[in-house]
Amino acid sequence: MDTLIARAVTDLKNARNAVALTGAGISIESGIPPFRGKGGLWERFDPMEIAHIDAFVADPELVWRVLVKELKEVIDRALPNDGHKGLERLGRMGILKTVITQNVDGLHQAAGSTDVIEFHGTFAWQRCTECETRVPTRDVDASVLPPRCSCGGILRPDAVLFGEMIPPEALWRSQEVAARCDVMLVIGTSAVVQPAASMPIIARQSGARVIEINPEPTPLTGAVSSYLIRGGAGEVMNRIMAALEHPG
Ligand code: OAD
């Protein structure tokens, strides 16, 4: 791992325009469960039954009871970890320009990262299915489900459910920053959900180095990514940042 950390440090030192793509793995150390793998949400629930737009339309109370309430409780308590903080420090050093995140937990912004593209929307807000008014999730009274807007419409997360489109501006901007970057850090994503998983492919095809940080290989490993640093996001980012901030 030491050699790969040194390689990442060199690549980041030489970078003029680094970008990160993050997934649920970066927030595991903050206590938020991932979707896939051990302890993942999709091990306990069928995403088509509780995270698909058709499921929400058919039975919003069930989706709120199972998915939304569960997420609200963990996200309300979660704080950024060393992975999020490391990316914020890389941004402050002027190396990292943008974070594209598939996460809806708001932890990159809580860590202080300024340019964050929320590819799958956000859980920090709910929006009315009738009048489109947005309400901060922390102000939503979830004692009666599904919660309703003052207009009487049902509230839903301002996040992308299965079967829905990526917010067009998030997609368009992500494609643009992926095509322009010279280094892409791909942290904590299984890289199986499209179109997010195409961003590293766009970066690689445009000549960028793609550095994966993940305890496990992914479909990108050995095919799209230049190399994989196997480990948790917090530990690996701490080691990279220590070498960048205190060289020698
Ligand atoms: P996944 O749950 O699919 O993948 C989590 C990844 O994090 C796996 O590759 C793990 O090996 C890795 N991992 C585990 N522990 C880690 C650690 N400490 N540090 C770094 N990585 C670690 O999550 P995503 O790839 O984000 O979509 O999932 C993509 C999308 O699928 C989500 O945005 C969500 C879901 O369905 C929607 O809700 C639309």
PDB file of C-alpha atoms and ligand atoms in Angstrom:
ATOM      1  CA  MET A   1       0.000   0.000   0.000  1.00  0.00           C
ATOM      2  CA  ASP A   2       2.930   2.412   0.726  1.00  0.00           C
ATOM      3  CA  THR A   3       3.974   2.439  -2.928  1.00  0.00           C
ATOM      4  CA  LEU A   4       0.431   3.168  -4.067  1.00  0.00           C
ATOM      5  CA  ILE A   5       0.016   5.963  -1.510  1.00  0.00           C
ATOM      6  CA  ALA A   6       3.267   7.508  -2.801  1.00  0.00           C
ATOM      7  CA  ARG A   7       1.980   7.180  -6.352  1.00  0.00           C
ATOM      8  CA  ALA A   8      -1.284   8.902  -5.455  1.00  0.00           C
ATOM      9  CA  VAL A   9       0.609  11.696  -3.691  1.00  0.00           C
ATOM     10  CA  THR A  10       2.719  12.295  -6.822  1.00  0.00           C
ATOM     11  CA  ASP A  11      -0.326  12.188  -9.097  1.00  0.00           C
ATOM     12  CA  LEU A  12      -2.189  14.668  -6.880  1.00  0.00           C
ATOM     13  CA  LYS A  13       0.837  16.989  -6.614  1.00  0.00           C
ATOM     14  CA  ASN A  14       0.992  17.092 -10.409  1.00  0.00           C
ATOM     15  CA  ALA A  15      -2.746  17.547 -10.807  1.00  0.00           C
ATOM     16  CA  ARG A  16      -4.198  20.874 -11.894  1.00  0.00           C
ATOM     17  CA  ASN A  17      -7.781  19.792 -11.906  1.00  0.00           C
ATOM     18  CA  ALA A  18      -8.614  16.831  -9.673  1.00  0.00           C
ATOM     19  CA  VAL A  19     -12.163  15.639  -9.130  1.00  0.00           C
ATOM     20  CA  ALA A  20     -13.623  13.023  -6.772  1.00  0.00           C
ATOM     21  CA  LEU A  21     -16.507  10.631  -7.316  1.00  0.00           C
ATOM     22  CA  THR A  22     -17.781   9.263  -4.026  1.00  0.00           C
ATOM     23  CA  GLY A  23     -20.273   6.607  -2.981  1.00  0.00           C
ATOM     24  CA  ALA A  24     -21.784   5.129   0.160  1.00  0.00           C
ATOM     25  CA  GLY A  25     -18.426   3.635   1.242  1.00  0.00           C
ATOM     26  CA  ILE A  26     -17.068   7.058   2.212  1.00  0.00           C
ATOM     27  CA  SER A  27     -19.890   7.520   4.731  1.00  0.00           C
ATOM     28  CA  ILE A  28     -19.669   4.071   6.370  1.00  0.00           C
ATOM     29  CA  GLU A  29     -17.210   5.415   8.952  1.00  0.00           C
ATOM     30  CA  SER A  30     -19.865   8.031   9.808  1.00  0.00           C
ATOM     31  CA  GLY A  31     -22.310   5.262  10.720  1.00  0.00           C
ATOM     32  CA  ILE A  32     -24.388   5.299   7.523  1.00  0.00           C
ATOM     33  CA  PRO A  33     -24.896   1.810   6.089  1.00  0.00           C
ATOM     34  CA  PRO A  34     -23.994   1.155   2.427  1.00  0.00           C
ATOM     35  CA  PHE A  35     -26.454  -0.276  -0.098  1.00  0.00           C
ATOM     36  CA  ARG A  36     -24.589  -3.397  -1.192  1.00  0.00           C
ATOM     37  CA  GLY A  37     -22.415  -5.937   0.599  1.00  0.00           C
ATOM     38  CA  LYS A  38     -22.354  -6.908   4.261  1.00  0.00           C
ATOM     39  CA  GLY A  39     -24.787  -4.885   6.368  1.00  0.00           C
ATOM     40  CA  GLY A  40     -26.018  -3.106   3.236  1.00  0.00           C
ATOM     41  CA  LEU A  41     -29.577  -1.803   2.988  1.00  0.00           C
ATOM     42  CA  TRP A  42     -30.284  -3.936  -0.083  1.00  0.00           C
ATOM     43  CA  GLU A  43     -29.405  -7.040   1.943  1.00  0.00           C
ATOM     44  CA  ARG A  44     -32.380  -6.290   4.187  1.00  0.00           C
ATOM     45  CA  PHE A  45     -34.792  -4.664   1.741  1.00  0.00           C
ATOM     46  CA  ASP A  46     -35.658  -5.093  -1.905  1.00  0.00           C
ATOM     47  CA  PRO A  47     -34.883  -1.741  -3.528  1.00  0.00           C
ATOM     48  CA  MET A  48     -37.666  -2.281  -6.079  1.00  0.00           C
ATOM     49  CA  GLU A  49     -40.166  -2.509  -3.205  1.00  0.00           C
ATOM     50  CA  ILE A  50     -39.020   0.485  -1.176  1.00  0.00           C
ATOM     51  CA  ALA A  51     -36.792   2.707  -3.319  1.00  0.00           C
ATOM     52  CA  HIS A  52     -38.525   2.689  -6.699  1.00  0.00           C
ATOM     53  CA  ILE A  53     -40.738   5.593  -7.755  1.00  0.00           C
ATOM     54  CA  ASP A  54     -43.558   3.130  -8.545  1.00  0.00           C
ATOM     55  CA  ALA A  55     -43.344   1.767  -4.992  1.00  0.00           C
ATOM     56  CA  PHE A  56     -43.582   5.299  -3.603  1.00  0.00           C
ATOM     57  CA  VAL A  57     -46.601   6.130  -5.761  1.00  0.00           C
ATOM     58  CA  ALA A  58     -48.310   2.859  -4.804  1.00  0.00           C
ATOM     59  CA  ASP A  59     -47.588   3.021  -1.066  1.00  0.00           C
ATOM     60  CA  PRO A  60     -45.859   6.181   0.185  1.00  0.00           C
ATOM     61  CA  GLU A  61     -46.484   5.212   3.797  1.00  0.00           C
ATOM     62  CA  LEU A  62     -44.499   1.978   3.403  1.00  0.00           C
ATOM     63  CA  VAL A  63     -41.586   3.769   1.740  1.00  0.00           C
ATOM     64  CA  TRP A  64     -41.579   6.392   4.484  1.00  0.00           C
ATOM     65  CA  ARG A  65     -41.835   3.804   7.256  1.00  0.00           C
ATOM     66  CA  VAL A  66     -39.024   1.623   5.964  1.00  0.00           C
ATOM     67  CA  LEU A  67     -36.603   3.671   3.901  1.00  0.00           C
ATOM     68  CA  VAL A  68     -37.065   7.320   4.661  1.00  0.00           C
ATOM     69  CA  LYS A  69     -37.474   7.068   8.420  1.00  0.00           C
ATOM     70  CA  GLU A  70     -34.498   4.727   8.671  1.00  0.00           C
ATOM     71  CA  LEU A  71     -32.314   7.074   6.628  1.00  0.00           C
ATOM     72  CA  LYS A  72     -33.583  10.161   8.456  1.00  0.00           C
ATOM     73  CA  GLU A  73     -32.580   8.693  11.793  1.00  0.00           C
ATOM     74  CA  VAL A  74     -29.015   7.758  10.765  1.00  0.00           C
ATOM     75  CA  ILE A  75     -28.375  10.852   8.649  1.00  0.00           C
ATOM     76  CA  ASP A  76     -29.674  13.193  11.375  1.00  0.00           C
ATOM     77  CA  ARG A  77     -26.962  11.831  13.703  1.00  0.00           C
ATOM     78  CA  ALA A  78     -24.078  11.450  11.228  1.00  0.00           C
ATOM     79  CA  LEU A  79     -20.970  13.640  11.207  1.00  0.00           C
ATOM     80  CA  PRO A  80     -18.278  13.885   8.496  1.00  0.00           C
ATOM     81  CA  ASN A  81     -15.338  11.493   8.940  1.00  0.00           C
ATOM     82  CA  ASP A  82     -11.672  11.644   7.914  1.00  0.00           C
ATOM     83  CA  GLY A  83     -12.584  10.671   4.335  1.00  0.00           C
ATOM     84  CA  HIS A  84     -14.857  13.702   3.867  1.00  0.00           C
ATOM     85  CA  LYS A  85     -12.427  15.911   5.785  1.00  0.00           C
ATOM     86  CA  GLY A  86      -9.484  14.741   3.657  1.00  0.00           C
ATOM     87  CA  LEU A  87     -11.307  15.752   0.474  1.00  0.00           C
ATOM     88  CA  GLU A  88     -12.131  19.142   2.001  1.00  0.00           C
ATOM     89  CA  ARG A  89      -8.422  19.652   2.827  1.00  0.00           C
ATOM     90  CA  LEU A  90      -7.483  18.663  -0.723  1.00  0.00           C
ATOM     91  CA  GLY A  91      -9.962  21.291  -1.942  1.00  0.00           C
ATOM     92  CA  ARG A  92      -8.467  23.939   0.326  1.00  0.00           C
ATOM     93  CA  MET A  93      -5.008  23.138  -1.072  1.00  0.00           C
ATOM     94  CA  GLY A  94      -6.407  24.012  -4.520  1.00  0.00           C
ATOM     95  CA  ILE A  95      -5.889  20.480  -5.854  1.00  0.00           C
ATOM     96  CA  LEU A  96      -9.440  19.120  -5.747  1.00  0.00           C
ATOM     97  CA  LYS A  97     -11.956  21.249  -7.605  1.00  0.00           C
ATOM     98  CA  THR A  98     -15.222  19.323  -7.437  1.00  0.00           C
ATOM     99  CA  VAL A  99     -16.792  16.403  -5.585  1.00  0.00           C
ATOM    100  CA  ILE A 100     -19.400  14.402  -7.499  1.00  0.00           C
ATOM    101  CA  THR A 101     -21.254  12.367  -4.899  1.00  0.00           C
ATOM    102  CA  GLN A 102     -23.877   9.669  -5.221  1.00  0.00           C
ATOM    103  CA  ASN A 103     -24.612  10.127  -1.526  1.00  0.00           C
ATOM    104  CA  VAL A 104     -27.648  12.019  -0.305  1.00  0.00           C
ATOM    105  CA  ASP A 105     -26.322  12.566   3.235  1.00  0.00           C
ATOM    106  CA  GLY A 106     -24.840  16.073   2.837  1.00  0.00           C
ATOM    107  CA  LEU A 107     -21.622  15.084   4.650  1.00  0.00           C
ATOM    108  CA  HIS A 108     -19.243  16.578   2.051  1.00  0.00           C
ATOM    109  CA  GLN A 109     -20.895  19.973   2.528  1.00  0.00           C
ATOM    110  CA  ALA A 110     -20.885  19.459   6.314  1.00  0.00           C
ATOM    111  CA  ALA A 111     -17.112  18.871   6.074  1.00  0.00           C
ATOM    112  CA  GLY A 112     -16.767  22.176   4.199  1.00  0.00           C
ATOM    113  CA  SER A 113     -16.341  21.077   0.573  1.00  0.00           C
ATOM    114  CA  THR A 114     -17.700  23.898  -1.537  1.00  0.00           C
ATOM    115  CA  ASP A 115     -18.310  22.497  -5.020  1.00  0.00           C
ATOM    116  CA  VAL A 116     -20.374  19.348  -4.513  1.00  0.00           C
ATOM    117  CA  ILE A 117     -22.535  17.855  -7.256  1.00  0.00           C
ATOM    118  CA  GLU A 118     -25.296  15.760  -5.703  1.00  0.00           C
ATOM    119  CA  PHE A 119     -25.740  13.218  -8.472  1.00  0.00           C
ATOM    120  CA  HIS A 120     -28.632  11.424  -6.764  1.00  0.00           C
ATOM    121  CA  GLY A 121     -30.143  14.522  -5.170  1.00  0.00           C
ATOM    122  CA  THR A 122     -30.270  15.171  -1.445  1.00  0.00           C
ATOM    123  CA  PHE A 123     -31.924  13.814   1.628  1.00  0.00           C
ATOM    124  CA  ALA A 124     -31.529  17.118   3.455  1.00  0.00           C
ATOM    125  CA  TRP A 125     -34.731  18.307   1.795  1.00  0.00           C
ATOM    126  CA  GLN A 126     -38.153  16.836   1.168  1.00  0.00           C
ATOM    127  CA  ARG A 127     -40.371  18.150  -1.581  1.00  0.00           C
ATOM    128  CA  CYS A 128     -44.110  18.208  -1.993  1.00  0.00           C
ATOM    129  CA  THR A 129     -45.425  15.873  -4.682  1.00  0.00           C
ATOM    130  CA  GLU A 130     -48.233  18.382  -5.396  1.00  0.00           C
ATOM    131  CA  CYS A 131     -46.841  21.921  -5.176  1.00  0.00           C
ATOM    132  CA  GLU A 132     -43.048  21.183  -5.299  1.00  0.00           C
ATOM    133  CA  THR A 133     -42.384  23.240  -2.123  1.00  0.00           C
ATOM    134  CA  ARG A 134     -39.163  22.079  -0.420  1.00  0.00           C
ATOM    135  CA  VAL A 135     -38.972  21.546   3.345  1.00  0.00           C
ATOM    136  CA  PRO A 136     -35.767  20.821   5.341  1.00  0.00           C
ATOM    137  CA  THR A 137     -35.873  17.156   6.400  1.00  0.00           C
ATOM    138  CA  ARG A 138     -35.027  18.072   9.998  1.00  0.00           C
ATOM    139  CA  ASP A 139     -38.238  20.148  10.178  1.00  0.00           C
ATOM    140  CA  VAL A 140     -40.431  17.306   8.950  1.00  0.00           C
ATOM    141  CA  ASP A 141     -42.640  15.777  11.599  1.00  0.00           C
ATOM    142  CA  ALA A 142     -42.429  12.058  10.874  1.00  0.00           C
ATOM    143  CA  SER A 143     -44.815  11.054  13.648  1.00  0.00           C
ATOM    144  CA  VAL A 144     -47.653  10.694  11.127  1.00  0.00           C
ATOM    145  CA  LEU A 145     -46.678   8.907   7.909  1.00  0.00           C
ATOM    146  CA  PRO A 146     -46.499   9.874   5.155  1.00  0.00           C
ATOM    147  CA  PRO A 147     -45.820  13.462   6.230  1.00  0.00           C
ATOM    148  CA  ARG A 148     -47.677  16.133   4.299  1.00  0.00           C
ATOM    149  CA  CYS A 149     -46.979  19.635   3.055  1.00  0.00           C
ATOM    150  CA  SER A 150     -49.108  22.530   4.289  1.00  0.00           C
ATOM    151  CA  CYS A 151     -50.989  22.242   0.936  1.00  0.00           C
ATOM    152  CA  GLY A 152     -51.952  18.654   1.820  1.00  0.00           C
ATOM    153  CA  GLY A 153     -49.640  16.987  -0.716  1.00  0.00           C
ATOM    154  CA  ILE A 154     -47.415  14.081   0.311  1.00  0.00           C
ATOM    155  CA  LEU A 155     -43.732  14.888   0.975  1.00  0.00           C
ATOM    156  CA  ARG A 156     -40.994  12.836  -0.685  1.00  0.00           C
ATOM    157  CA  PRO A 157     -37.193  12.974  -0.492  1.00  0.00           C
ATOM    158  CA  ASP A 158     -35.594  15.419  -2.915  1.00  0.00           C
ATOM    159  CA  ALA A 159     -33.441  12.470  -3.970  1.00  0.00           C
ATOM    160  CA  VAL A 160     -33.441  10.218  -7.021  1.00  0.00           C
ATOM    161  CA  LEU A 161     -35.461   7.024  -6.616  1.00  0.00           C
ATOM    162  CA  PHE A 162     -34.980   4.005  -8.867  1.00  0.00           C
ATOM    163  CA  GLY A 163     -36.839   4.554 -12.119  1.00  0.00           C
ATOM    164  CA  GLU A 164     -36.241   8.326 -12.044  1.00  0.00           C
ATOM    165  CA  MET A 165     -33.944  10.543 -14.058  1.00  0.00           C
ATOM    166  CA  ILE A 166     -30.735  12.058 -12.737  1.00  0.00           C
ATOM    167  CA  PRO A 167     -31.276  15.810 -12.205  1.00  0.00           C
ATOM    168  CA  PRO A 168     -30.227  17.107 -15.656  1.00  0.00           C
ATOM    169  CA  GLU A 169     -27.874  19.790 -14.348  1.00  0.00           C
ATOM    170  CA  ALA A 170     -26.056  17.314 -12.062  1.00  0.00           C
ATOM    171  CA  LEU A 171     -25.607  14.905 -14.963  1.00  0.00           C
ATOM    172  CA  TRP A 172     -24.471  17.557 -17.390  1.00  0.00           C
ATOM    173  CA  ARG A 173     -22.005  19.169 -14.957  1.00  0.00           C
ATOM    174  CA  SER A 174     -20.607  15.795 -13.864  1.00  0.00           C
ATOM    175  CA  GLN A 175     -19.954  14.774 -17.449  1.00  0.00           C
ATOM    176  CA  GLU A 176     -18.241  18.087 -18.031  1.00  0.00           C
ATOM    177  CA  VAL A 177     -15.957  17.953 -14.963  1.00  0.00           C
ATOM    178  CA  ALA A 178     -15.173  14.280 -15.631  1.00  0.00           C
ATOM    179  CA  ALA A 179     -14.099  15.109 -19.175  1.00  0.00           C
ATOM    180  CA  ARG A 180     -11.919  18.029 -18.024  1.00  0.00           C
ATOM    181  CA  CYS A 181     -10.172  16.548 -14.960  1.00  0.00           C
ATOM    182  CA  ASP A 182      -6.610  15.210 -14.923  1.00  0.00           C
ATOM    183  CA  VAL A 183      -7.060  13.019 -11.822  1.00  0.00           C
ATOM    184  CA  MET A 184     -10.265  11.384 -10.623  1.00  0.00           C
ATOM    185  CA  LEU A 185     -10.403   9.884  -7.123  1.00  0.00           C
ATOM    186  CA  VAL A 186     -13.115   7.224  -7.017  1.00  0.00           C
ATOM    187  CA  ILE A 187     -13.872   6.580  -3.359  1.00  0.00           C
ATOM    188  CA  GLY A 188     -16.248   4.097  -1.762  1.00  0.00           C
ATOM    189  CA  THR A 189     -18.447   3.206  -4.693  1.00  0.00           C
ATOM    190  CA  SER A 190     -19.222  -0.249  -6.037  1.00  0.00           C
ATOM    191  CA  ALA A 191     -19.479   1.450  -9.463  1.00  0.00           C
ATOM    192  CA  VAL A 192     -22.429  -0.650 -10.592  1.00  0.00           C
ATOM    193  CA  VAL A 193     -25.147   1.998 -10.795  1.00  0.00           C
ATOM    194  CA  GLN A 194     -25.392   3.965 -14.028  1.00  0.00           C
ATOM    195  CA  PRO A 195     -24.925   6.634 -15.154  1.00  0.00           C
ATOM    196  CA  ALA A 196     -22.725   7.545 -12.138  1.00  0.00           C
ATOM    197  CA  ALA A 197     -20.394   4.633 -12.890  1.00  0.00           C
ATOM    198  CA  SER A 198     -19.656   6.113 -16.327  1.00  0.00           C
ATOM    199  CA  MET A 199     -17.958   9.209 -14.906  1.00  0.00           C
ATOM    200  CA  PRO A 200     -14.613   7.395 -14.332  1.00  0.00           C
ATOM    201  CA  ILE A 201     -14.853   6.012 -17.881  1.00  0.00           C
ATOM    202  CA  ILE A 202     -15.312   9.522 -19.273  1.00  0.00           C
ATOM    203  CA  ALA A 203     -12.342  10.707 -17.183  1.00  0.00           C
ATOM    204  CA  ARG A 204     -10.101   7.869 -18.320  1.00  0.00           C
ATOM    205  CA  GLN A 205     -11.067   8.298 -21.979  1.00  0.00           C
ATOM    206  CA  SER A 206     -10.189  11.975 -21.647  1.00  0.00           C
ATOM    207  CA  GLY A 207      -6.688  11.067 -20.411  1.00  0.00           C
ATOM    208  CA  ALA A 208      -7.109  11.401 -16.623  1.00  0.00           C
ATOM    209  CA  ARG A 209      -5.585   9.109 -14.033  1.00  0.00           C
ATOM    210  CA  VAL A 210      -8.333   7.277 -12.167  1.00  0.00           C
ATOM    211  CA  ILE A 211      -7.406   6.336  -8.589  1.00  0.00           C
ATOM    212  CA  GLU A 212      -9.747   4.033  -6.705  1.00  0.00           C
ATOM    213  CA  ILE A 213      -9.885   3.946  -2.907  1.00  0.00           C
ATOM    214  CA  ASN A 214     -11.923   0.982  -1.719  1.00  0.00           C
ATOM    215  CA  PRO A 215     -11.335  -2.083   0.491  1.00  0.00           C
ATOM    216  CA  GLU A 216     -12.623  -4.226  -2.411  1.00  0.00           C
ATOM    217  CA  PRO A 217     -12.078  -4.298  -6.164  1.00  0.00           C
ATOM    218  CA  THR A 218     -14.918  -3.072  -8.395  1.00  0.00           C
ATOM    219  CA  PRO A 219     -15.780  -3.497 -12.089  1.00  0.00           C
ATOM    220  CA  LEU A 220     -13.529  -0.464 -12.724  1.00  0.00           C
ATOM    221  CA  THR A 221     -10.489  -2.154 -11.157  1.00  0.00           C
ATOM    222  CA  GLY A 222      -7.900  -3.229 -13.672  1.00  0.00           C
ATOM    223  CA  ALA A 223     -10.113  -2.014 -16.514  1.00  0.00           C
ATOM    224  CA  VAL A 224     -10.794   1.688 -16.054  1.00  0.00           C
ATOM    225  CA  SER A 225      -8.903   2.683 -12.933  1.00  0.00           C
ATOM    226  CA  SER A 226      -5.170   3.267 -13.124  1.00  0.00           C
ATOM    227  CA  TYR A 227      -4.759   1.602  -9.718  1.00  0.00           C
ATOM    228  CA  LEU A 228      -6.702   0.625  -6.591  1.00  0.00           C
ATOM    229  CA  ILE A 229      -5.585   1.592  -3.091  1.00  0.00           C
ATOM    230  CA  ARG A 230      -7.208  -1.063  -0.940  1.00  0.00           C
ATOM    231  CA  GLY A 231      -8.411   0.362   2.351  1.00  0.00           C
ATOM    232  CA  GLY A 232     -11.011   2.450   4.118  1.00  0.00           C
ATOM    233  CA  ALA A 233     -11.577   6.012   2.923  1.00  0.00           C
ATOM    234  CA  GLY A 234     -10.607   7.647   6.225  1.00  0.00           C
ATOM    235  CA  GLU A 235      -7.330   5.794   6.697  1.00  0.00           C
ATOM    236  CA  VAL A 236      -6.208   6.155   3.070  1.00  0.00           C
ATOM    237  CA  MET A 237      -7.118   9.859   2.878  1.00  0.00           C
ATOM    238  CA  ASN A 238      -5.282  10.499   6.162  1.00  0.00           C
ATOM    239  CA  ARG A 239      -2.138   8.920   4.767  1.00  0.00           C
ATOM    240  CA  ILE A 240      -2.349  10.788   1.460  1.00  0.00           C
ATOM    241  CA  MET A 241      -3.030  14.120   3.169  1.00  0.00           C
ATOM    242  CA  ALA A 242      -0.242  13.636   5.730  1.00  0.00           C
ATOM    243  CA  ALA A 243       2.253  13.170   2.867  1.00  0.00           C
ATOM    244  CA  LEU A 244       0.876  16.124   0.891  1.00  0.00           C
ATOM    245  CA  GLU A 245       0.672  18.522   3.840  1.00  0.00           C
ATOM    246  CA  HIS A 246       3.963  17.539   5.469  1.00  0.00           C
ATOM    247  CA  PRO A 247       6.307  16.458   2.682  1.00  0.00           C
ATOM    248  CA  GLY A 248       9.722  15.069   3.543  1.00  0.00           C
TER     249      GLY A 248
HETATM  250  P1  OAD B   1     -22.595   0.590  -2.590  1.00  0.00           P
HETATM  251  O1  OAD B   1     -23.254   0.233  -1.293  1.00  0.00           O
HETATM  252  O2  OAD B   1     -23.048  -0.101  -3.815  1.00  0.00           O
HETATM  253  O3  OAD B   1     -21.015   0.360  -2.486  1.00  0.00           O
HETATM  254  C1  OAD B   1     -20.271   0.748  -1.349  1.00  0.00           C
HETATM  255  C2  OAD B   1     -18.795   0.567  -1.671  1.00  0.00           C
HETATM  256  O4  OAD B   1     -18.033   1.061  -0.572  1.00  0.00           O
HETATM  257  C3  OAD B   1     -18.353  -0.885  -1.919  1.00  0.00           C
HETATM  258  O5  OAD B   1     -17.586  -0.956  -3.098  1.00  0.00           O
HETATM  259  C4  OAD B   1     -17.486  -1.200  -0.682  1.00  0.00           C
HETATM  260  O6  OAD B   1     -16.435  -2.115  -0.968  1.00  0.00           O
HETATM  261  C5  OAD B   1     -16.953   0.172  -0.336  1.00  0.00           C
HETATM  262  N1  OAD B   1     -16.509   0.364   1.071  1.00  0.00           N
HETATM  263  C6  OAD B   1     -16.835  -0.352   2.166  1.00  0.00           C
HETATM  264  N2  OAD B   1     -16.247   0.165   3.272  1.00  0.00           N
HETATM  265  C7  OAD B   1     -15.532   1.242   2.861  1.00  0.00           C
HETATM  266  C8  OAD B   1     -14.705   2.196   3.533  1.00  0.00           C
HETATM  267  N3  OAD B   1     -14.498   2.173   4.841  1.00  0.00           N
HETATM  268  N4  OAD B   1     -14.117   3.161   2.771  1.00  0.00           N
HETATM  269  C9  OAD B   1     -14.312   3.204   1.426  1.00  0.00           C
HETATM  270  N5  OAD B   1     -15.086   2.332   0.750  1.00  0.00           N
HETATM  271  C10 OAD B   1     -15.698   1.362   1.447  1.00  0.00           C
HETATM  272  O7  OAD B   1     -22.737   2.192  -2.714  1.00  0.00           O
HETATM  273  P2  OAD B   1     -22.728   3.108  -4.007  1.00  0.00           P
HETATM  274  O8  OAD B   1     -21.704   2.670  -4.982  1.00  0.00           O
HETATM  275  O9  OAD B   1     -22.676   4.499  -3.514  1.00  0.00           O
HETATM  276  O10 OAD B   1     -28.623   4.951  -5.591  1.00  0.00           O
HETATM  277  O11 OAD B   1     -24.158   2.829  -4.598  1.00  0.00           O
HETATM  278  C11 OAD B   1     -24.566   3.526  -5.739  1.00  0.00           C
HETATM  279  C12 OAD B   1     -26.037   3.823  -5.703  1.00  0.00           C
HETATM  280  O12 OAD B   1     -26.775   2.618  -5.479  1.00  0.00           O
HETATM  281  C13 OAD B   1     -26.474   4.712  -4.574  1.00  0.00           C
HETATM  282  O13 OAD B   1     -26.271   6.088  -4.816  1.00  0.00           O
HETATM  283  C14 OAD B   1     -27.937   4.394  -4.463  1.00  0.00           C
HETATM  284  C15 OAD B   1     -27.856   2.889  -4.546  1.00  0.00           C
HETATM  285  O14 OAD B   1     -28.988   2.237  -4.971  1.00  0.00           O
HETATM  286  C16 OAD B   1     -29.814   5.527  -5.440  1.00  0.00           C
HETATM  287  O15 OAD B   1     -30.348   5.623  -4.363  1.00  0.00           O
HETATM  288  C17 OAD B   1     -30.410   6.057  -6.709  1.00  0.00           C
END
